[in-house]
């Protein structure tokens, strides 16, 4: 639920060719995240996320009834790891 | 999951018309939804834990880091209902609030606005209102009011239903004010919002009323029509700013504030974190995406070389610098509370604006730059506070029963006249213009956050101008805190307090000062 969109910054829909007077405009390199949508690293991360989410939910269900204190201690760390794939 | 979501989003925004990217993005969202159902009730569960047990748990060193996050979550506890009721609310929202949100979106997307026989969708129709040609603006305005008028019963139904839906949920949860749940979500106290609203309303005559009277004169009119309000000024600039030049302008402005700020921003240029050109199928507008703290942010622009585009670059890089500095807080606490989310971006824009203004060639250029900035600020500050006031009136009136389209229109018109002032004519047709504003539907009472951000930066900038040394270090410290601190803690080192009306007046004084200067240049 990251809020990154800039609601205010509507600019009129861009059209036409880029003005050559602007010089060379940079394009981003997304390879810092993944090499490609088909990359093995991405597939592995998907699988890992599913596994961890299920384990996390199970842990909550089981521990929240019996051991609230244990859950309070471990769950934020787990939730955070889940969001970032730290293992 | 954050990394995949960021990757899919960025890939998709780069070309929204590519079917492979669209599918990848769609699949990602579906998986994300499925996974997050596991996590949905996590917050609720945490809030079931007794205070005593949680306090004891927080004493453990490995959990101390998460204290701000848990304490924040805790604030929702008094309004949380039994599990079964929460579940029912959640599931019913698909056919309740969710369905009416969708009805709005789909109705809006289907609307066509007839301009000289051409059937325009809502965005191109709204774009006509900023055309340099008066006749085009008028045609656009008339087409908008005609189509909205023909569909006003649907929008009235949506408005009535959503206000009632909100009242039901607020009543069950025990919120004592129509906007209380929004304030809670924004982590801001009602008295802070009240101080902001009162200060802005009190300043209407010295801000919007005065400026639009001056603009009418510039345009050679006694009074502006409502479709002339955002018309480009006669001597708006047309010269193009090359990319390298834009880069230098922003880095110089940032560096003038603090070398460290320019250093962080320089990475965005040197390491290919920016996507600048306009391309077929690329998302419009601009944003800075933080991705995940273990990676780095990316910035998307549609750079076309106007002064406005340079300001947008400065704005998004401000977000970018903030995201880099806050990454140390980790994914749960890196996100700044909404009220402060626009601080770094607007501040970066302000630094760049000031440095461009200093370099302005002649009086005409200076005037045009100042006027552009004032109009932006009026749209962000005056306009959004007026929107908030309108929403309050609608939701309050709805408590007494269903509203007719006419009643909603009257509330709208009274708020417009009050906030924009006597220099603008609102003739027949404007009473339906409330209907297209998506925020009223999607995020009730959200709009004041924009005004909050702008005013806050103005006040902060005023402090910066009066400080000799040490401001930058405090500023970075504030950005590094991310979402781990309350606004009162973040502002205290600057001697600022958002619950004090004087704080807001200081920010509004800056806009007033610009209007003063415009008046002076004019005479
Ligand atoms: Zn922004």
XYZ file of C-alpha atoms and ligand atoms in Angstrom:
611
model
C 0.000 0.000 0.000
C 2.719 2.420 -0.867
C 1.530 5.771 -1.886
C 3.734 6.862 -4.734
C 1.386 8.309 -7.226
C 1.303 12.042 -7.445
C -2.339 12.921 -7.669
C -1.636 16.537 -8.297
C 0.743 16.125 -11.145
C -1.603 15.555 -14.005
C -0.026 16.844 -17.145
C -1.915 16.982 -20.400
C -1.594 13.699 -22.253
C 1.728 13.795 -24.017
C 1.678 13.685 -27.770
C 3.913 14.395 -30.747
C 7.592 13.800 -31.298
C 10.182 14.671 -28.677
C 11.767 18.043 -29.415
C 15.385 17.453 -30.498
C 16.326 20.689 -28.694
C 15.931 18.875 -25.379
C 19.062 16.814 -25.920
C 19.328 13.166 -25.001
C 16.706 12.115 -22.445
C 17.578 9.260 -20.067
C 15.549 6.060 -19.734
C 15.601 4.045 -16.547
C 17.355 0.740 -16.113
C 15.041 -1.629 -14.220
C 17.605 -4.426 -14.111
C 18.495 -3.312 -10.589
C 15.217 -5.000 -9.590
C 15.106 -8.033 -11.938
C 16.834 -8.956 -15.157
C 13.529 -9.668 -16.927
C 9.919 -10.660 -16.183
C 10.893 -14.203 -17.102
C 13.982 -14.309 -14.857
C 14.492 -17.208 -12.492
C 15.105 -14.843 -9.569
C 11.624 -13.431 -10.003
C 9.999 -16.868 -10.164
C 11.821 -17.898 -7.023
C 10.701 -14.752 -5.219
C 7.079 -15.393 -6.170
C 7.215 -18.897 -4.771
C 8.950 -17.729 -1.639
C 6.324 -15.043 -1.037
C 3.488 -17.551 -1.250
C 5.214 -19.919 1.144
C 6.061 -17.254 3.663
C 2.623 -15.661 3.606
C 0.967 -18.990 4.309
C 3.410 -19.761 7.118
C 2.909 -16.324 8.539
C -0.872 -16.677 8.568
C -0.589 -20.087 10.200
C 1.715 -18.751 12.858
C -0.698 -15.958 13.655
C -3.684 -18.252 13.847
C -1.924 -20.642 16.167
C 0.008 -18.304 18.349
C -2.507 -15.516 18.766
C -4.851 -17.752 20.694
C -2.354 -19.395 22.930
C 0.748 -17.297 23.012
C -0.029 -13.686 22.291
C 3.260 -12.594 23.689
C 5.249 -14.755 21.317
C 3.287 -13.418 18.418
C 3.757 -9.855 19.472
C 7.461 -10.467 19.542
C 7.968 -12.238 16.293
C 5.295 -11.083 13.906
C 6.533 -7.620 12.881
C 9.900 -9.077 11.985
C 8.208 -11.801 9.954
C 5.895 -9.362 8.246
C 8.797 -7.156 7.331
C 10.828 -10.069 6.006
C 7.894 -11.143 3.955
C 7.644 -7.751 2.354
C 11.293 -7.706 1.388
C 12.293 -11.326 0.945
C 14.896 -11.289 3.590
C 15.207 -14.827 4.812
C 6.655 -9.205 -2.648
C 7.379 -5.473 -2.628
C 10.177 -5.882 -5.124
C 8.038 -7.824 -7.587
C 5.178 -5.365 -7.220
C 7.495 -2.419 -7.837
C 9.100 -4.098 -10.833
C 5.775 -4.993 -12.449
C 4.397 -1.512 -11.808
C 7.395 0.279 -13.278
C 7.541 -2.018 -16.279
C 3.860 -1.456 -16.916
C 3.957 2.345 -16.536
C 6.792 2.414 -19.080
C 4.375 1.133 -21.723
C 0.771 0.548 -20.708
C -0.221 -0.548 -24.201
C 2.122 -3.527 -24.373
C -0.072 -6.614 -23.780
C 2.773 -8.680 -22.254
C 3.534 -6.025 -19.689
C -0.159 -5.553 -18.949
C -0.579 -9.282 -18.344
C 2.507 -9.447 -16.130
C 1.162 -6.503 -14.133
C -2.341 -7.992 -13.872
C -1.021 -11.382 -12.752
C 1.150 -9.703 -10.154
C -1.818 -7.832 -8.714
C -3.861 -10.996 -8.532
C -1.111 -12.879 -6.727
C -0.556 -9.961 -4.417
C -4.245 -9.875 -3.501
C -4.245 -13.593 -2.835
C -1.162 -13.413 -0.653
C -2.335 -10.384 1.234
C -5.552 -12.104 2.312
C -3.277 -14.124 4.586
C -2.126 -10.900 6.144
C -5.402 -9.028 6.187
C -6.328 -9.643 9.761
C -2.872 -9.314 11.137
C -3.391 -5.774 12.402
C -6.681 -6.742 13.980
C -5.021 -9.653 15.737
C -2.237 -7.510 17.118
C -4.852 -5.204 18.512
C -6.499 -8.065 20.387
C -3.417 -8.388 22.554
C -3.806 -6.837 25.991
C -1.878 -3.656 26.653
C 0.061 -5.259 29.509
C 1.237 -8.169 27.398
C 2.191 -5.933 24.502
C 4.115 -3.587 26.769
C 6.037 -6.502 28.213
C 6.774 -7.773 24.729
C 7.993 -4.363 23.631
C 10.618 -4.466 26.359
C 12.458 -7.084 24.296
C 15.290 -5.411 22.388
C 14.464 -7.062 19.042
C 10.994 -5.567 19.124
C 11.888 -2.089 20.378
C 12.652 -1.041 16.801
C 9.023 -1.673 15.843
C 7.562 0.291 18.736
C 6.443 3.282 16.606
C 4.723 0.973 14.159
C 2.923 -0.985 16.868
C 1.925 2.148 18.756
C 0.501 3.556 15.543
C -1.489 0.413 14.930
C -2.674 0.603 18.520
C -4.433 3.893 17.874
C -7.005 2.051 15.783
C -7.863 -0.248 18.632
C -10.734 1.724 20.173
C -12.588 1.650 16.845
C -12.065 -2.000 16.093
C -15.090 -4.320 16.199
C -15.495 -8.002 16.942
C -13.852 -10.344 14.456
C -17.145 -11.482 12.954
C -18.348 -7.943 12.406
C -15.034 -6.893 10.912
C -15.244 -9.798 8.539
C -18.813 -8.960 7.579
C -17.916 -5.296 6.989
C -14.980 -6.373 4.898
C -16.884 -8.813 2.742
C -19.940 -6.592 2.378
C -17.792 -3.695 1.218
C -17.497 -5.371 -2.179
C -21.214 -4.935 -2.816
C -21.500 -1.740 -0.767
C -18.874 0.995 -0.852
C -16.788 -0.873 -3.411
C -19.681 -1.249 -5.818
C -20.515 2.443 -5.686
C -16.887 3.363 -6.233
C -16.927 1.187 -9.315
C -20.197 2.659 -10.486
C -18.551 6.077 -10.291
C -15.438 4.979 -12.192
C -17.343 3.198 -14.906
C -19.880 5.986 -15.306
C -17.097 8.545 -15.506
C -15.115 6.526 -18.032
C -18.212 6.159 -20.193
C -19.155 9.856 -20.247
C -18.688 11.768 -23.490
C -18.517 15.530 -23.799
C -19.674 17.013 -27.073
C -17.445 19.843 -28.295
C -18.290 20.963 -31.836
C -19.523 17.489 -32.692
C -16.427 15.799 -31.304
C -17.103 13.327 -28.482
C -14.411 13.804 -25.837
C -13.700 11.726 -22.723
C -13.486 13.512 -19.392
C -9.744 14.228 -19.313
C -9.411 15.821 -22.735
C -12.580 17.783 -21.981
C -11.106 19.122 -18.728
C -7.890 19.971 -20.561
C -9.829 22.453 -22.687
C -10.187 24.618 -19.564
C -6.470 25.419 -19.668
C -6.478 26.290 -23.366
C -5.005 29.690 -24.293
C -8.080 30.342 -26.449
C -11.053 31.840 -24.568
C -13.655 30.430 -26.947
C -12.232 26.899 -26.591
C -12.333 27.175 -22.803
C -15.943 28.301 -22.900
C -16.983 25.461 -25.225
C -15.222 22.962 -22.989
C -16.907 24.355 -19.886
C -20.355 24.248 -21.451
C -19.860 20.689 -22.704
C -18.763 19.560 -19.234
C -21.740 21.078 -17.462
C -24.135 19.678 -20.061
C -22.954 16.078 -19.744
C -22.575 16.218 -15.957
C -26.065 17.714 -15.761
C -27.550 14.884 -17.805
C -26.011 12.352 -15.451
C -26.422 14.221 -12.200
C -28.963 11.807 -10.718
C -26.456 8.971 -10.817
C -23.805 11.106 -9.103
C -26.318 12.248 -6.526
C -27.252 8.644 -5.774
C -23.581 7.698 -5.431
C -22.914 10.639 -3.116
C -25.938 9.938 -0.924
C -25.176 6.237 -0.695
C -21.502 6.627 0.140
C -22.179 9.265 2.796
C -24.742 6.958 4.391
C -22.416 3.954 4.114
C -19.739 5.954 5.896
C -22.168 7.085 8.587
C -23.153 3.462 9.292
C -19.562 2.354 9.642
C -18.600 5.413 11.729
C -21.536 4.822 14.072
C -20.667 1.169 14.608
C -17.040 2.004 15.225
C -17.769 4.934 17.487
C -16.192 7.802 15.541
C -17.592 11.045 16.859
C -17.030 13.206 13.782
C -17.637 12.662 10.049
C -13.924 13.189 9.308
C -12.545 11.460 12.421
C -11.657 8.184 10.681
C -9.694 10.089 8.030
C -7.799 12.087 10.654
C -6.950 8.844 12.418
C -5.694 7.269 9.190
C -3.635 10.408 8.511
C -2.304 10.333 12.079
C -3.293 13.923 12.596
C -5.422 15.371 15.379
C -8.709 17.132 14.618
C -7.511 20.359 16.263
C -4.538 20.475 13.889
C -6.806 20.190 10.852
C -9.159 22.756 12.363
C -6.290 25.203 12.854
C -5.279 24.746 9.207
C -8.813 25.126 7.851
C -9.574 28.203 9.973
C -6.313 29.915 8.968
C -6.854 29.292 5.257
C -10.520 30.360 5.312
C -9.602 33.507 7.168
C -6.992 34.272 4.491
C -9.280 33.771 1.438
C -9.741 37.537 0.847
C -6.009 38.253 1.003
C -5.132 35.278 -1.221
C -7.570 34.063 -3.866
C -9.934 37.055 -3.882
C -7.064 39.477 -4.388
C -5.183 37.367 -6.938
C -8.117 36.583 -9.221
C -9.149 40.257 -9.280
C -5.632 41.009 -10.529
C -5.776 38.187 -13.070
C -9.103 39.500 -14.421
C -7.409 42.855 -14.984
C -4.460 41.212 -16.776
C -6.881 39.440 -19.071
C -8.722 42.681 -19.757
C -11.948 41.593 -18.088
C -14.105 43.012 -15.292
C -14.646 39.539 -13.928
C -13.309 36.126 -14.860
C -15.685 33.437 -16.018
C -15.194 30.221 -14.097
C -13.610 28.711 -17.205
C -10.978 31.480 -17.294
C -9.643 30.830 -13.816
C -6.873 28.464 -14.964
C -6.279 30.112 -18.332
C -2.596 30.526 -19.159
C -1.387 34.052 -18.546
C -0.841 36.265 -21.612
C 2.950 36.338 -21.330
C 3.569 32.708 -20.304
C 7.022 31.520 -21.234
C 7.692 29.386 -24.270
C 11.438 28.831 -24.265
C 12.610 25.230 -24.018
C 14.987 23.996 -21.342
C 17.274 21.174 -22.494
C 17.597 18.134 -20.214
C 21.207 18.803 -19.217
C 20.250 22.321 -18.318
C 17.309 21.096 -16.216
C 19.621 18.705 -14.418
C 22.032 21.521 -13.606
C 19.281 23.866 -12.443
C 17.931 21.330 -9.955
C 21.319 20.051 -8.750
C 22.554 23.630 -8.260
C 19.459 24.560 -6.296
C 19.744 21.435 -4.142
C 23.485 21.957 -3.713
C 22.916 25.552 -2.639
C 20.843 24.200 0.217
C 23.249 21.401 1.141
C 25.870 19.513 -0.888
C 24.576 16.227 0.528
C 21.192 16.794 -1.058
C 22.731 17.322 -4.494
C 24.888 14.219 -3.998
C 21.857 12.010 -3.385
C 19.964 13.530 -6.310
C 22.958 13.137 -8.643
C 22.742 9.349 -8.313
C 19.347 9.451 -10.001
C 20.941 10.929 -13.115
C 24.172 8.974 -13.076
C 22.743 5.531 -12.314
C 19.781 5.532 -14.688
C 17.019 5.802 -12.101
C 15.021 8.299 -14.185
C 12.785 7.699 -17.177
C 12.375 11.120 -18.788
C 11.122 11.025 -22.393
C 7.549 11.124 -23.603
C 6.753 7.800 -25.277
C 3.742 6.235 -26.917
C 1.830 4.216 -24.290
C 3.813 5.511 -21.321
C 1.909 6.568 -18.207
C 1.142 10.294 -18.044
C 2.198 12.643 -15.262
C 5.109 11.957 -12.942
C 5.968 9.985 -9.816
C 8.774 8.749 -7.628
C 8.453 5.096 -6.656
C 10.391 4.037 -3.532
C 10.398 0.328 -4.588
C 11.888 -1.487 -1.563
C 14.469 -0.201 0.924
C 16.954 -2.870 -0.199
C 16.928 -1.412 -3.734
C 16.513 2.291 -4.662
C 13.749 4.599 -5.903
C 12.897 5.271 -9.553
C 11.460 8.449 -11.036
C 9.083 8.663 -14.000
C 8.621 11.934 -15.898
C 7.211 13.137 -19.179
C 9.819 15.790 -19.779
C 8.946 18.348 -22.435
C 11.275 21.199 -21.556
C 8.840 23.672 -20.001
C 9.617 25.504 -16.743
C 6.820 23.440 -15.240
C 8.630 20.240 -16.245
C 11.765 21.415 -14.442
C 9.661 22.047 -11.329
C 8.221 18.548 -11.672
C 11.746 17.121 -11.893
C 12.649 19.026 -8.702
C 9.453 17.766 -7.040
C 9.975 14.097 -7.853
C 13.664 14.227 -6.931
C 12.594 15.680 -3.583
C 10.490 12.533 -3.056
C 13.455 10.486 -4.258
C 15.874 12.034 -1.756
C 13.338 11.479 1.007
C 12.871 7.844 -0.013
C 16.630 7.236 -0.047
C 17.043 8.784 3.416
C 14.027 7.023 4.965
C 14.965 3.594 3.595
C 16.914 2.906 6.785
C 13.615 2.624 8.675
C 12.776 -0.639 6.907
C 9.620 -1.392 4.931
C 7.087 -1.047 7.727
C 8.129 2.423 8.790
C 9.780 4.012 5.753
C 6.497 5.467 4.519
C 5.975 8.957 5.831
C 2.574 9.797 7.306
C 0.411 11.298 4.618
C 0.500 14.782 6.094
C 4.266 14.917 5.690
C 4.550 12.828 2.546
C 4.786 15.922 0.334
C 7.277 17.798 2.506
C 10.508 16.889 0.741
C 9.011 17.175 -2.734
C 7.455 20.593 -2.220
C 10.568 21.779 -0.419
C 12.764 20.659 -3.326
C 10.432 22.463 -5.686
C 10.612 25.608 -3.563
C 14.426 25.605 -3.580
C 14.411 25.260 -7.361
C 11.737 27.888 -7.823
C 13.658 30.394 -5.694
C 16.855 29.784 -7.580
C 15.099 30.153 -10.971
C 13.401 33.300 -9.757
C 16.724 34.825 -8.770
C 17.959 34.193 -12.279
C 14.889 35.661 -13.979
C 15.957 37.923 -16.852
C 13.444 40.749 -16.672
C 10.318 41.961 -14.885
C 7.973 40.160 -17.284
C 9.680 36.839 -16.676
C 9.694 37.363 -12.919
C 6.016 38.266 -12.950
C 5.064 35.258 -15.015
C 7.007 32.917 -12.737
C 5.495 34.378 -9.590
C 1.973 34.250 -11.011
C 2.423 30.618 -12.033
C 3.585 29.714 -8.535
C 0.738 31.608 -6.884
C -1.839 29.853 -9.079
C -0.368 26.462 -8.179
C -0.518 27.331 -4.509
C -4.089 28.607 -4.675
C -5.111 25.383 -6.382
C -3.385 23.355 -3.700
C -4.212 25.375 -0.624
C -7.386 27.429 -1.104
C -9.080 25.039 -3.487
C -8.453 21.877 -1.461
C -9.586 23.459 1.797
C -12.756 24.602 0.030
C -13.254 21.019 -1.193
C -12.882 19.782 2.364
C -15.424 22.320 3.593
C -17.809 21.192 0.857
C -17.454 17.554 1.878
C -18.121 18.450 5.503
C -21.300 20.245 4.491
C -22.513 17.359 2.344
C -21.849 14.666 4.937
C -23.335 16.777 7.729
C -26.501 17.501 5.739
C -26.783 13.817 4.795
C -27.161 12.934 8.480
C -30.611 14.545 8.289
C -31.694 12.585 5.213
C -31.152 12.211 1.478
C -29.920 15.206 -0.484
C -31.265 16.287 -3.860
C -28.952 17.241 -6.726
C -30.058 20.856 -6.228
C -29.111 20.833 -2.556
C -25.655 19.448 -3.291
C -25.270 22.018 -6.072
C -26.178 24.853 -3.698
C -23.618 23.727 -1.130
C -21.013 23.547 -3.891
C -21.784 27.013 -5.221
C -21.714 28.677 -1.815
C -18.310 27.195 -1.032
C -16.942 28.272 -4.437
C -18.109 31.860 -4.088
C -16.679 32.080 -0.588
C -13.275 30.624 -1.443
C -12.605 32.028 -4.915
C -14.181 35.420 -4.338
C -16.165 38.096 -6.166
C -13.799 38.390 -9.151
C -15.108 35.134 -10.627
C -18.554 34.625 -12.127
C -20.184 31.266 -11.598
C -22.993 31.212 -14.043
C -25.482 28.474 -14.655
C -23.832 25.139 -15.303
C -21.128 25.275 -12.652
C -23.408 23.783 -9.993
C -22.700 20.276 -11.319
C -18.911 20.478 -11.236
C -18.644 18.691 -7.905
C -19.674 15.507 -9.671
C -16.433 14.656 -11.472
C -14.015 14.966 -8.534
C -12.850 11.433 -7.767
C -11.459 12.171 -4.299
C -14.939 12.774 -2.885
C -15.822 9.235 -3.914
C -12.620 7.308 -3.404
C -11.125 8.957 -0.327
C -13.587 11.140 1.560
C -11.998 14.086 3.442
C -8.574 13.282 1.985
C -8.113 16.586 0.139
C -6.878 18.669 3.076
C -3.644 16.654 3.045
C -2.528 18.565 -0.075
C -3.049 21.921 1.613
C -1.353 20.597 4.728
C 1.772 19.664 2.767
C 2.085 22.958 0.901
C 1.462 25.191 3.920
C 3.834 23.152 6.027
C 6.655 23.602 3.530
C 6.000 27.327 3.309
C 6.362 27.616 7.074
C 9.429 25.403 7.062
C 10.967 27.496 4.292
C 10.290 30.652 6.281
C 12.235 29.147 9.180
C 15.046 28.184 6.785
C 15.302 31.762 5.519
C 15.674 33.046 9.069
C 18.181 30.408 10.208
C 21.894 30.973 9.867
C 23.225 27.469 10.238
C 22.217 23.975 11.215
C 18.921 23.905 9.344
C 19.978 21.362 6.727
C 21.142 18.834 9.323
C 17.806 19.053 11.149
C 16.015 18.758 7.850
C 17.823 15.545 6.884
C 17.175 14.173 10.345
C 13.474 14.750 9.774
C 13.551 12.977 6.404
C 15.486 10.048 7.807
C 12.739 9.438 10.379
C 10.368 8.290 7.605
C 7.141 7.114 9.179
C 8.579 6.409 12.600
C 7.636 9.731 14.185
C 4.544 11.840 14.711
C 4.369 15.251 13.015
C 4.742 17.011 16.363
C 8.056 15.227 16.994
C 9.257 15.918 13.468
C 8.479 19.620 13.619
C 9.574 20.320 17.194
C 13.298 20.720 16.346
C 12.344 23.619 14.069
C 10.307 25.274 16.799
C 7.129 24.563 14.834
C 3.799 23.258 16.087
C 1.020 22.380 13.628
C -1.750 22.783 16.197
C -0.882 26.469 16.529
C -2.746 28.699 14.034
C 0.308 30.982 13.943
C 2.226 28.129 12.313
C -0.195 28.030 9.394
C -0.389 31.801 9.143
C 3.370 31.906 8.677
C 3.036 29.646 5.624
C 0.108 31.599 4.204
C 2.078 34.832 4.641
C 4.526 33.562 2.049
C 1.783 33.275 -0.597
C 0.524 36.697 0.428
C 4.014 38.083 0.011
C 4.165 36.807 -3.570
C 0.806 38.395 -4.355
C 2.072 41.651 -2.790
C 5.054 41.555 -5.100
C 2.848 40.895 -8.131
C 0.749 43.928 -7.224
C 3.885 45.989 -6.909
C 5.288 44.849 -10.259
C 1.929 45.636 -11.771
C 1.756 49.255 -10.704
Zn 4.463 14.647 -4.745
